[in-house]
XYZ file of C-alpha atoms in Angstrom:
340
model
C 24.454 -19.214 -28.452
C 22.720 -20.346 -31.645
C 23.231 -16.922 -33.216
C 26.899 -16.854 -32.246
C 27.372 -20.361 -33.631
C 25.699 -19.453 -36.929
C 27.778 -16.284 -37.284
C 30.976 -18.144 -36.430
C 30.293 -20.842 -39.017
C 29.477 -18.206 -41.612
C 32.300 -15.780 -40.918
C 35.060 -18.341 -40.611
C 37.835 -18.815 -38.047
C 39.496 -15.472 -38.568
C 36.718 -13.385 -36.952
C 37.138 -14.726 -33.416
C 33.502 -14.965 -32.264
C 34.049 -18.153 -30.276
C 34.308 -16.533 -26.780
C 30.850 -14.970 -27.285
C 29.314 -18.415 -26.674
C 29.799 -17.609 -22.972
C 26.896 -15.120 -23.237
C 24.559 -18.107 -22.874
C 25.490 -19.063 -19.290
C 25.887 -15.359 -18.419
C 22.232 -14.592 -19.237
C 21.058 -17.923 -17.818
C 22.461 -16.926 -14.427
C 20.322 -13.786 -14.469
C 16.967 -15.439 -15.149
C 17.231 -19.125 -14.254
C 18.258 -21.354 -11.395
C 21.717 -22.729 -10.834
C 20.873 -26.090 -12.437
C 19.661 -24.394 -15.605
C 22.753 -22.180 -15.628
C 25.038 -25.197 -15.256
C 23.213 -27.021 -18.077
C 23.501 -24.001 -20.373
C 27.181 -23.764 -19.459
C 27.669 -27.427 -20.384
C 25.965 -26.852 -23.734
C 28.132 -23.771 -24.299
C 31.260 -25.829 -23.581
C 30.215 -28.488 -26.106
C 29.546 -25.783 -28.704
C 32.864 -24.167 -27.907
C 34.753 -27.430 -28.402
C 32.838 -28.283 -31.578
C 33.321 -24.865 -33.163
C 36.938 -24.778 -32.027
C 37.686 -28.088 -33.709
C 35.787 -27.003 -36.833
C 37.736 -23.740 -37.031
C 41.029 -25.332 -36.021
C 41.643 -22.894 -33.191
C 42.828 -25.571 -30.752
C 46.109 -25.727 -32.601
C 47.043 -22.588 -30.681
C 45.841 -21.075 -27.423
C 42.700 -19.405 -28.780
C 40.580 -22.504 -28.272
C 41.800 -23.082 -24.738
C 41.187 -19.429 -23.820
C 37.646 -19.570 -25.240
C 36.922 -22.777 -23.312
C 38.265 -21.297 -20.093
C 36.129 -18.188 -20.671
C 32.992 -20.303 -20.963
C 33.907 -22.278 -17.826
C 34.614 -19.122 -15.825
C 31.414 -17.368 -16.886
C 29.433 -20.526 -16.119
C 30.885 -20.741 -12.606
C 30.130 -17.059 -11.992
C 26.589 -17.526 -13.336
C 25.957 -20.497 -11.033
C 27.118 -18.483 -7.999
C 24.991 -15.503 -9.056
C 21.931 -17.725 -9.546
C 22.342 -19.284 -6.086
C 22.661 -15.865 -4.417
C 19.682 -14.480 -6.360
C 17.489 -17.421 -5.374
C 18.416 -16.933 -1.714
C 17.493 -13.236 -1.887
C 14.194 -14.091 -3.567
C 13.401 -16.580 -0.815
C 14.237 -13.993 1.856
C 12.067 -11.385 0.116
C 9.186 -13.851 -0.143
C 9.526 -14.554 3.581
C 9.521 -10.828 4.395
C 6.424 -10.296 2.269
C 4.675 -13.193 3.952
C 5.463 -11.801 7.418
C 4.330 -8.331 6.322
C 1.033 -9.698 5.046
C 0.416 -11.473 8.362
C 1.313 -8.295 10.268
C -1.026 -6.272 8.090
C -3.913 -8.682 8.690
C -3.320 -8.355 12.437
C -2.796 -4.600 12.408
C -5.364 -3.635 9.768
C -8.063 -6.220 10.169
C -10.761 -6.471 7.503
C -13.526 -4.011 8.337
C -17.134 -5.245 8.363
C -18.900 -4.748 5.043
C -22.025 -3.732 6.911
C -22.828 -2.307 10.334
C -26.436 -1.476 11.078
C -27.711 0.835 8.338
C -24.189 1.423 7.030
C -22.294 -0.175 4.169
C -18.521 0.092 4.453
C -15.630 -0.387 2.037
C -11.919 0.204 2.485
C -8.894 0.627 0.235
C -5.273 0.640 1.378
C -2.182 1.118 -0.774
C 1.259 1.145 0.827
C 4.010 3.193 -0.765
C 6.461 0.434 0.255
C 5.381 -2.132 -2.290
C 7.768 -4.822 -1.023
C 6.406 -4.651 2.507
C 2.743 -3.942 1.653
C 2.293 -2.143 4.922
C 2.826 1.413 6.087
C 1.815 4.061 8.616
C -1.801 4.679 7.601
C -4.466 3.156 9.850
C -8.207 2.578 9.992
C -10.701 0.653 12.087
C -14.475 0.243 12.420
C -15.988 -0.884 15.738
C -19.649 -1.482 16.523
C -20.307 -0.226 20.068
C -23.430 0.330 22.187
C -23.300 4.023 21.218
C -23.158 3.244 17.494
C -20.542 2.591 14.854
C -17.206 4.174 15.768
C -14.527 4.808 13.160
C -10.929 5.948 13.156
C -8.781 6.823 10.144
C -5.293 8.160 10.736
C -1.790 8.720 9.450
C 1.390 8.234 11.473
C 4.204 10.712 10.983
C 7.213 9.053 9.401
C 7.779 5.694 7.744
C 9.133 2.265 8.494
C 8.770 0.025 11.509
C 8.428 2.933 13.951
C 5.357 4.163 12.062
C 3.872 0.665 12.056
C 4.481 0.343 15.804
C 2.780 3.695 16.469
C -0.163 2.656 14.304
C -0.489 -0.548 16.332
C -0.608 1.452 19.580
C -3.344 3.745 18.239
C -5.451 0.912 16.858
C -5.107 -1.196 19.993
C -6.188 1.685 22.235
C -9.061 2.617 19.926
C -10.420 -0.924 19.765
C -10.591 -1.115 23.526
C -11.878 2.409 24.108
C -14.519 2.237 21.381
C -16.265 -0.550 23.298
C -15.839 0.868 26.799
C -16.079 4.658 26.670
C -19.453 6.449 26.721
C -18.674 9.173 24.162
C -16.192 10.124 21.462
C -14.124 12.624 23.534
C -13.444 9.879 26.069
C -12.312 7.587 23.251
C -9.971 10.262 21.927
C -8.549 10.947 25.378
C -7.813 7.286 25.947
C -6.076 6.922 22.588
C -4.092 10.082 23.369
C -2.890 8.692 26.697
C -1.808 5.409 25.146
C 0.054 7.167 22.374
C 1.823 9.585 24.732
C 3.235 6.625 26.658
C 4.647 5.267 23.439
C 5.876 8.265 21.466
C 9.149 10.061 22.046
C 10.235 13.468 20.795
C 7.796 15.332 18.570
C 6.293 12.441 16.643
C 2.538 12.541 16.158
C -0.456 10.898 14.491
C -3.155 12.763 12.589
C -6.553 11.112 12.915
C -10.268 11.662 12.556
C -12.726 9.841 14.847
C -16.370 9.367 13.968
C -19.444 8.041 15.727
C -22.568 7.213 13.723
C -25.594 6.257 15.766
C -29.352 6.212 15.214
C -29.713 9.999 14.913
C -29.587 12.110 11.765
C -26.049 13.316 12.496
C -22.560 11.848 12.626
C -20.257 13.047 15.404
C -16.654 13.747 14.420
C -13.419 14.664 16.186
C -10.538 15.807 14.018
C -6.939 15.625 15.285
C -5.251 17.590 12.505
C -6.393 15.165 9.799
C -7.850 15.947 6.344
C -11.605 16.474 6.663
C -13.836 13.663 5.344
C -15.639 14.170 2.061
C -19.462 14.056 2.266
C -21.491 13.235 -0.843
C -25.261 13.780 -0.772
C -27.852 11.878 -2.871
C -28.585 15.055 -4.862
C -24.942 15.183 -5.989
C -23.757 17.962 -3.683
C -20.231 17.512 -2.355
C -18.510 19.092 0.628
C -15.864 18.533 3.265
C -16.900 17.877 6.874
C -14.351 20.342 8.207
C -14.094 20.966 11.977
C -15.070 24.400 13.334
C -11.544 24.906 14.696
C -8.207 23.384 13.754
C -6.616 21.097 16.321
C -3.270 19.441 16.820
C -2.632 15.774 16.010
C -2.558 12.978 18.560
C 0.670 12.969 20.544
C 1.011 16.755 20.836
C -1.660 17.575 23.408
C 0.756 16.374 26.075
C 2.539 19.705 25.618
C -0.461 21.549 27.063
C -2.661 21.998 24.010
C -6.359 21.212 24.297
C -7.965 18.297 22.529
C -10.375 19.071 19.658
C -14.071 19.453 20.358
C -16.582 17.061 18.799
C -18.835 18.449 16.095
C -21.834 17.089 14.243
C -22.375 16.611 10.518
C -25.759 15.733 8.971
C -25.649 12.134 7.818
C -28.935 10.639 6.617
C -30.021 7.745 4.369
C -28.410 8.032 0.954
C -25.423 10.042 2.180
C -21.818 8.915 1.783
C -18.788 9.879 3.841
C -15.295 9.197 2.505
C -12.441 9.135 5.029
C -8.925 9.254 3.586
C -5.293 10.061 4.330
C -3.127 12.755 2.771
C -1.551 10.206 0.450
C -4.757 10.541 -1.580
C -5.155 14.313 -1.814
C -1.415 14.998 -2.058
C -0.812 12.661 -4.994
C 0.567 14.773 -7.858
C 0.442 14.404 -11.606
C 3.160 15.273 -14.118
C 2.174 18.961 -13.887
C 2.611 18.875 -10.082
C -1.145 19.225 -9.479
C -2.772 17.603 -6.438
C -5.466 14.999 -6.864
C -8.868 16.817 -6.910
C -10.824 14.422 -4.717
C -13.974 16.533 -4.519
C -14.094 16.795 -8.315
C -13.946 12.999 -8.581
C -16.891 12.416 -6.221
C -18.999 11.207 -9.168
C -16.892 8.033 -9.163
C -18.660 7.033 -5.920
C -22.030 6.590 -7.627
C -21.596 2.835 -8.179
C -24.192 0.872 -6.114
C -21.431 -1.385 -4.804
C -19.273 0.652 -2.357
C -16.239 -1.555 -2.984
C -16.516 -1.012 -6.735
C -16.960 2.721 -6.156
C -13.829 2.874 -4.025
C -11.926 0.793 -6.570
C -12.857 3.331 -9.261
C -11.421 6.157 -7.130
C -8.228 4.200 -6.481
C -7.724 3.468 -10.184
C -8.344 7.111 -11.030
C -5.857 8.146 -8.335
C -3.126 5.896 -9.770
C -3.890 7.205 -13.262
C -3.598 10.774 -11.965
C -0.218 10.015 -10.381
C 0.873 8.269 -13.595
C 2.519 5.456 -11.689
C 2.983 4.071 -8.188
C 2.040 6.354 -5.317
C 4.864 7.946 -3.327
C 2.941 7.892 -0.037
C 0.612 5.488 1.733
C -2.998 6.030 0.705
C -5.957 4.761 2.727
C -9.638 5.362 1.977
C -12.683 4.241 3.958
C -16.137 4.772 2.478
C -19.218 4.776 4.707
C -22.548 4.692 2.883
C -25.871 5.166 4.669
C -28.398 2.770 3.204
C -31.502 4.350 1.731
C -34.906 3.583 3.188
C -35.719 1.451 0.118
C -32.370 0.048 -1.022
C -31.728 -1.166 -4.514
C -31.302 -4.944 -4.934
C -27.545 -4.404 -5.293
C -27.380 -2.805 -1.819
C -29.004 -5.687 0.049
Protein backbone atom coordinates (compact mmCIF):
# COMPACT_ATOMS: atom_id res chain seq x y z
CA UNK A 1 0.00 0.00 0.00
CA UNK A 2 2.92 2.34 0.70
CA UNK A 3 4.41 1.61 -2.73
CA UNK A 4 1.08 2.20 -4.46
CA UNK A 5 0.62 5.45 -2.56
CA UNK A 6 4.10 6.67 -3.47
CA UNK A 7 3.61 5.79 -7.14
CA UNK A 8 0.19 7.44 -7.20
CA UNK A 9 1.53 10.66 -5.69
CA UNK A 10 4.42 10.66 -8.14
CA UNK A 11 2.54 9.73 -11.30
CA UNK A 12 -0.41 12.04 -10.77
CA UNK A 13 -4.17 11.48 -11.05
CA UNK A 14 -4.20 10.46 -14.68
CA UNK A 15 -2.53 7.06 -14.16
CA UNK A 16 -5.33 5.47 -12.14
CA UNK A 17 -3.36 3.47 -9.55
CA UNK A 18 -5.83 4.14 -6.74
CA UNK A 19 -7.69 0.76 -6.88
CA UNK A 20 -4.36 -1.06 -6.33
CA UNK A 21 -4.51 0.00 -2.67
CA UNK A 22 -6.88 -2.96 -2.25
CA UNK A 23 -3.87 -5.30 -2.62
CA UNK A 24 -3.14 -4.62 1.06
CA UNK A 25 -6.25 -6.29 2.52
CA UNK A 26 -6.08 -8.98 -0.19
CA UNK A 27 -2.63 -10.17 0.96
CA UNK A 28 -3.50 -9.63 4.62
CA UNK A 29 -6.33 -12.15 4.28
CA UNK A 30 -3.85 -14.76 3.07
CA UNK A 31 -1.37 -14.50 5.94
CA UNK A 32 -3.10 -12.85 8.89
CA UNK A 33 -6.19 -13.20 11.01
CA UNK A 34 -9.50 -11.54 10.34
CA UNK A 35 -8.81 -8.69 12.79
CA UNK A 36 -5.53 -7.86 11.06
CA UNK A 37 -7.24 -8.05 7.67
CA UNK A 38 -10.00 -5.70 8.83
CA UNK A 39 -7.42 -3.24 10.23
CA UNK A 40 -5.44 -3.29 6.98
CA UNK A 41 -8.69 -2.76 5.09
CA UNK A 42 -9.49 0.26 7.26
CA UNK A 43 -6.04 1.71 6.60
CA UNK A 44 -6.49 1.06 2.87
CA UNK A 45 -9.83 2.90 2.95
CA UNK A 46 -8.24 5.92 4.66
CA UNK A 47 -5.45 5.93 2.07
CA UNK A 48 -7.98 5.60 -0.71
CA UNK A 49 -9.99 8.58 0.55
CA UNK A 50 -6.86 10.67 1.14
CA UNK A 51 -5.35 9.95 -2.27
CA UNK A 52 -8.73 10.39 -3.93
CA UNK A 53 -9.17 13.84 -2.43
CA UNK A 54 -5.57 14.75 -3.30
CA UNK A 55 -6.04 13.65 -6.91
CA UNK A 56 -9.55 15.06 -7.17
CA UNK A 57 -11.06 11.80 -8.37
CA UNK A 58 -14.14 12.07 -6.14
CA UNK A 59 -15.53 14.68 -8.48
CA UNK A 60 -16.54 11.77 -10.70
CA UNK A 61 -17.19 8.09 -10.04
CA UNK A 62 -13.57 6.94 -10.04
CA UNK A 63 -13.11 7.65 -6.35
CA UNK A 64 -16.31 5.90 -5.35
CA UNK A 65 -15.42 2.85 -7.45
CA UNK A 66 -11.94 2.67 -5.89
CA UNK A 67 -13.43 2.94 -2.39
CA UNK A 68 -15.97 0.23 -3.12
CA UNK A 69 -13.18 -1.98 -4.50
CA UNK A 70 -11.22 -1.64 -1.27
CA UNK A 71 -14.33 -2.39 0.82
CA UNK A 72 -15.21 -5.45 -1.26
CA UNK A 73 -11.70 -6.89 -1.19
CA UNK A 74 -11.52 -6.27 2.56
CA UNK A 75 -14.79 -8.14 3.15
CA UNK A 76 -13.59 -11.05 1.00
CA UNK A 77 -10.25 -11.08 2.84
CA UNK A 78 -11.96 -11.19 6.24
CA UNK A 79 -14.12 -14.15 5.14
CA UNK A 80 -11.08 -15.94 3.69
CA UNK A 81 -9.08 -15.37 6.89
CA UNK A 82 -11.90 -16.77 9.05
CA UNK A 83 -12.22 -19.89 6.87
CA UNK A 84 -8.44 -20.40 6.79
CA UNK A 85 -8.18 -20.14 10.57
CA UNK A 86 -10.94 -22.73 10.97
CA UNK A 87 -9.15 -25.14 8.62
CA UNK A 88 -5.89 -24.61 10.50
CA UNK A 89 -7.62 -25.39 13.79
CA UNK A 90 -9.16 -28.55 12.30
CA UNK A 91 -5.78 -29.64 10.92
CA UNK A 92 -4.12 -29.02 14.28
CA UNK A 93 -6.81 -31.15 15.93
CA UNK A 94 -6.29 -33.96 13.40
CA UNK A 95 -2.54 -33.87 13.96
CA UNK A 96 -3.02 -33.98 17.71
CA UNK A 97 -5.32 -37.01 17.44
CA UNK A 98 -2.88 -38.70 15.05
CA UNK A 99 0.00 -38.16 17.46
CA UNK A 100 -2.01 -39.71 20.30
CA UNK A 101 -2.98 -42.64 18.07
CA UNK A 102 0.64 -43.13 17.07
CA UNK A 103 1.80 -43.17 20.70
CA UNK A 104 -0.82 -45.84 21.43
CA UNK A 105 -0.18 -47.86 18.29
CA UNK A 106 3.60 -47.47 18.06
CA UNK A 107 4.69 -47.20 21.64
CA UNK A 108 8.26 -46.11 22.39
CA UNK A 109 10.49 -49.17 22.35
CA UNK A 110 12.86 -49.75 25.28
CA UNK A 111 16.32 -48.31 24.72
CA UNK A 112 17.82 -51.38 26.33
CA UNK A 113 16.74 -54.98 26.89
CA UNK A 114 19.23 -57.31 28.52
CA UNK A 115 22.46 -57.18 26.51
CA UNK A 116 20.76 -55.32 23.67
CA UNK A 117 20.63 -51.63 22.83
CA UNK A 118 17.69 -50.63 20.64
CA UNK A 119 16.85 -47.57 18.56
CA UNK A 120 13.95 -46.90 16.22
CA UNK A 121 13.14 -44.44 13.44
CA UNK A 122 9.74 -43.96 11.83
CA UNK A 123 8.84 -41.59 9.01
CA UNK A 124 5.30 -41.51 7.65
CA UNK A 125 4.74 -40.60 4.03
CA UNK A 126 1.54 -38.80 5.12
CA UNK A 127 3.19 -35.83 6.77
CA UNK A 128 -0.09 -34.28 7.93
CA UNK A 129 -1.15 -37.41 9.79
CA UNK A 130 2.31 -38.54 10.97
CA UNK A 131 1.17 -42.12 11.00
CA UNK A 132 1.02 -44.88 8.43
CA UNK A 133 0.97 -48.64 7.87
CA UNK A 134 4.47 -49.58 9.04
CA UNK A 135 4.71 -51.25 12.45
CA UNK A 136 7.28 -52.36 15.00
CA UNK A 137 7.37 -53.62 18.57
CA UNK A 138 9.90 -54.97 21.08
CA UNK A 139 8.73 -57.23 23.93
CA UNK A 140 10.85 -58.76 26.68
CA UNK A 141 9.55 -62.29 27.34
CA UNK A 142 10.77 -65.27 29.38
CA UNK A 143 12.25 -66.73 26.17
CA UNK A 144 14.18 -63.54 25.38
CA UNK A 145 13.62 -60.31 23.51
CA UNK A 146 10.99 -60.70 20.79
CA UNK A 147 10.72 -58.24 17.92
CA UNK A 148 8.33 -57.62 15.07
CA UNK A 149 8.76 -55.20 12.16
CA UNK A 150 6.15 -55.17 9.43
CA UNK A 151 4.44 -53.31 6.62
CA UNK A 152 0.70 -53.33 5.94
CA UNK A 153 -0.45 -53.43 2.34
CA UNK A 154 -2.21 -50.22 1.38
CA UNK A 155 -2.54 -46.83 3.03
CA UNK A 156 -4.94 -44.84 5.14
CA UNK A 157 -7.08 -45.80 8.09
CA UNK A 158 -7.51 -49.40 6.94
CA UNK A 159 -3.73 -49.89 7.04
CA UNK A 160 -3.56 -48.34 10.51
CA UNK A 161 -6.36 -50.62 11.73
CA UNK A 162 -4.58 -53.70 10.36
CA UNK A 163 -1.34 -52.59 12.01
CA UNK A 164 -3.18 -52.26 15.33
CA UNK A 165 -4.51 -55.82 15.02
CA UNK A 166 -1.03 -57.22 14.32
CA UNK A 167 0.62 -55.30 17.15
CA UNK A 168 -2.09 -56.17 19.65
CA UNK A 169 -1.85 -59.88 18.85
CA UNK A 170 1.95 -59.82 18.92
CA UNK A 171 2.11 -58.09 22.30
CA UNK A 172 -0.07 -60.73 23.85
CA UNK A 173 1.49 -63.71 22.10
CA UNK A 174 5.07 -62.61 22.74
CA UNK A 175 4.48 -62.95 26.48
CA UNK A 176 2.43 -66.16 26.40
CA UNK A 177 3.71 -68.41 23.62
CA UNK A 178 6.70 -70.73 24.14
CA UNK A 179 8.39 -70.23 20.75
CA UNK A 180 8.41 -67.97 17.72
CA UNK A 181 6.28 -70.20 15.41
CA UNK A 182 3.50 -70.13 18.00
CA UNK A 183 3.73 -66.34 18.12
CA UNK A 184 3.49 -66.14 14.34
CA UNK A 185 0.53 -68.51 14.25
CA UNK A 186 -1.35 -66.47 16.81
CA UNK A 187 -0.74 -63.22 14.95
CA UNK A 188 -1.84 -64.94 11.74
CA UNK A 189 -5.13 -66.07 13.29
CA UNK A 190 -5.89 -62.61 14.64
CA UNK A 191 -5.15 -60.99 11.31
CA UNK A 192 -7.24 -63.49 9.33
CA UNK A 193 -10.26 -62.60 11.46
CA UNK A 194 -9.75 -58.97 10.58
CA UNK A 195 -8.68 -58.89 6.94
CA UNK A 196 -11.00 -59.20 3.98
CA UNK A 197 -10.15 -59.94 0.37
CA UNK A 198 -6.47 -60.33 -0.48
CA UNK A 199 -4.96 -57.77 1.87
CA UNK A 200 -1.82 -58.84 3.69
CA UNK A 201 0.99 -57.74 6.00
CA UNK A 202 4.67 -58.47 5.42
CA UNK A 203 6.58 -58.94 8.66
CA UNK A 204 9.73 -60.35 10.17
CA UNK A 205 9.71 -61.80 13.70
CA UNK A 206 12.85 -62.20 15.77
CA UNK A 207 13.74 -63.79 19.08
CA UNK A 208 17.07 -62.98 20.73
CA UNK A 209 17.86 -64.97 23.84
CA UNK A 210 21.01 -65.91 25.76
CA UNK A 211 22.48 -68.08 22.99
CA UNK A 212 24.85 -67.03 20.22
CA UNK A 213 22.08 -66.99 17.61
CA UNK A 214 18.98 -64.95 16.84
CA UNK A 215 15.90 -66.83 15.63
CA UNK A 216 13.97 -65.24 12.77
CA UNK A 217 10.73 -65.88 10.91
CA UNK A 218 10.17 -63.97 7.69
CA UNK A 219 6.66 -63.47 6.29
CA UNK A 220 7.59 -62.04 2.89
CA UNK A 221 9.43 -59.06 4.41
CA UNK A 222 12.81 -57.58 3.41
CA UNK A 223 15.58 -59.47 5.20
CA UNK A 224 17.30 -57.66 8.10
CA UNK A 225 20.77 -56.26 7.56
CA UNK A 226 23.48 -57.72 9.83
CA UNK A 227 26.66 -55.73 10.48
CA UNK A 228 29.60 -57.47 12.17
CA UNK A 229 32.29 -55.76 14.31
CA UNK A 230 34.90 -56.49 11.61
CA UNK A 231 32.88 -54.44 9.11
CA UNK A 232 31.35 -57.32 7.16
CA UNK A 233 27.78 -56.74 6.02
CA UNK A 234 25.11 -59.20 4.92
CA UNK A 235 21.39 -59.80 4.80
CA UNK A 236 19.81 -62.37 7.14
CA UNK A 237 17.76 -63.88 4.33
CA UNK A 238 15.47 -66.86 5.04
CA UNK A 239 16.31 -70.23 3.45
CA UNK A 240 12.98 -70.24 1.60
CA UNK A 241 10.63 -67.45 0.58
CA UNK A 242 7.27 -67.36 2.33
CA UNK A 243 4.01 -65.52 1.91
CA UNK A 244 3.02 -62.52 4.05
CA UNK A 245 0.68 -62.66 7.02
CA UNK A 246 -2.94 -62.91 5.94
CA UNK A 247 -2.35 -65.25 2.98
CA UNK A 248 -1.67 -68.55 4.74
CA UNK A 249 -5.42 -68.88 5.25
CA UNK A 250 -5.59 -69.89 1.58
CA UNK A 251 -3.70 -73.11 2.35
CA UNK A 252 -0.09 -71.98 2.16
CA UNK A 253 2.30 -73.05 4.89
CA UNK A 254 3.79 -70.63 7.37
CA UNK A 255 7.54 -69.90 7.11
CA UNK A 256 10.00 -71.96 9.10
CA UNK A 257 12.18 -70.33 11.75
CA UNK A 258 15.87 -70.03 11.00
CA UNK A 259 18.87 -68.97 13.04
CA UNK A 260 21.39 -66.21 12.39
CA UNK A 261 24.63 -65.80 14.38
CA UNK A 262 24.27 -62.79 16.64
CA UNK A 263 27.06 -62.22 19.17
CA UNK A 264 28.45 -59.28 21.17
CA UNK A 265 29.37 -56.42 18.87
CA UNK A 266 26.93 -57.42 16.13
CA UNK A 267 24.16 -55.16 14.85
CA UNK A 268 20.90 -56.11 13.17
CA UNK A 269 18.90 -53.49 11.29
CA UNK A 270 15.22 -54.23 10.64
CA UNK A 271 13.48 -52.00 8.11
CA UNK A 272 10.52 -51.70 5.75
CA UNK A 273 10.55 -51.40 1.97
CA UNK A 274 10.08 -47.65 2.22
CA UNK A 275 13.80 -47.55 3.02
CA UNK A 276 15.26 -49.77 0.31
CA UNK A 277 12.78 -48.66 -2.36
CA UNK A 278 13.46 -44.94 -1.96
CA UNK A 279 14.72 -43.65 -5.32
CA UNK A 280 16.97 -40.78 -6.28
CA UNK A 281 16.68 -38.51 -9.32
CA UNK A 282 18.27 -41.23 -11.49
CA UNK A 283 15.63 -43.75 -10.33
CA UNK A 284 18.18 -45.75 -8.31
CA UNK A 285 17.14 -47.55 -5.12
CA UNK A 286 18.72 -46.67 -1.81
CA UNK A 287 21.79 -48.95 -1.32
CA UNK A 288 21.29 -49.80 2.34
CA UNK A 289 24.11 -52.34 2.55
CA UNK A 290 26.56 -49.82 1.09
CA UNK A 291 25.58 -47.31 3.78
CA UNK A 292 26.22 -49.72 6.68
CA UNK A 293 29.25 -47.65 7.72
CA UNK A 294 26.81 -45.00 8.96
CA UNK A 295 25.92 -47.37 11.83
CA UNK A 296 29.36 -47.10 13.43
CA UNK A 297 28.35 -44.31 15.84
CA UNK A 298 28.53 -45.56 19.48
CA UNK A 299 25.06 -44.16 20.12
CA UNK A 300 22.51 -46.35 18.25
CA UNK A 301 20.01 -43.49 18.02
CA UNK A 302 22.62 -41.22 16.45
CA UNK A 303 23.62 -44.02 14.07
CA UNK A 304 20.02 -44.51 12.98
CA UNK A 305 19.56 -40.75 12.61
CA UNK A 306 22.57 -40.67 10.26
CA UNK A 307 20.97 -43.37 8.08
CA UNK A 308 17.65 -41.51 8.02
CA UNK A 309 19.30 -38.24 7.00
CA UNK A 310 21.26 -40.02 4.29
CA UNK A 311 18.05 -41.68 3.08
CA UNK A 312 16.25 -38.32 2.77
CA UNK A 313 19.28 -36.87 0.98
CA UNK A 314 19.24 -39.82 -1.43
CA UNK A 315 15.55 -39.28 -2.17
CA UNK A 316 16.19 -35.54 -2.57
CA UNK A 317 13.05 -34.64 -0.69
CA UNK A 318 10.22 -36.16 1.33
CA UNK A 319 9.81 -39.92 1.13
CA UNK A 320 6.92 -41.28 -0.94
CA UNK A 321 6.37 -44.30 1.32
CA UNK A 322 6.41 -44.98 5.04
CA UNK A 323 9.89 -45.87 6.26
CA UNK A 324 10.55 -47.63 9.57
CA UNK A 325 13.93 -48.78 10.88
CA UNK A 326 14.72 -50.64 14.11
CA UNK A 327 18.35 -51.14 15.09
CA UNK A 328 19.33 -53.85 17.57
CA UNK A 329 22.91 -53.70 18.83
CA UNK A 330 24.46 -56.46 20.93
CA UNK A 331 26.59 -54.89 23.63
CA UNK A 332 30.24 -55.90 23.63
CA UNK A 333 31.71 -57.72 26.60
CA UNK A 334 33.59 -54.54 27.59
CA UNK A 335 31.39 -51.67 26.40
CA UNK A 336 32.68 -48.21 25.74
CA UNK A 337 31.59 -45.51 28.22
CA UNK A 338 29.13 -44.22 25.61
CA UNK A 339 27.35 -47.60 25.53
CA UNK A 340 26.66 -47.81 29.26
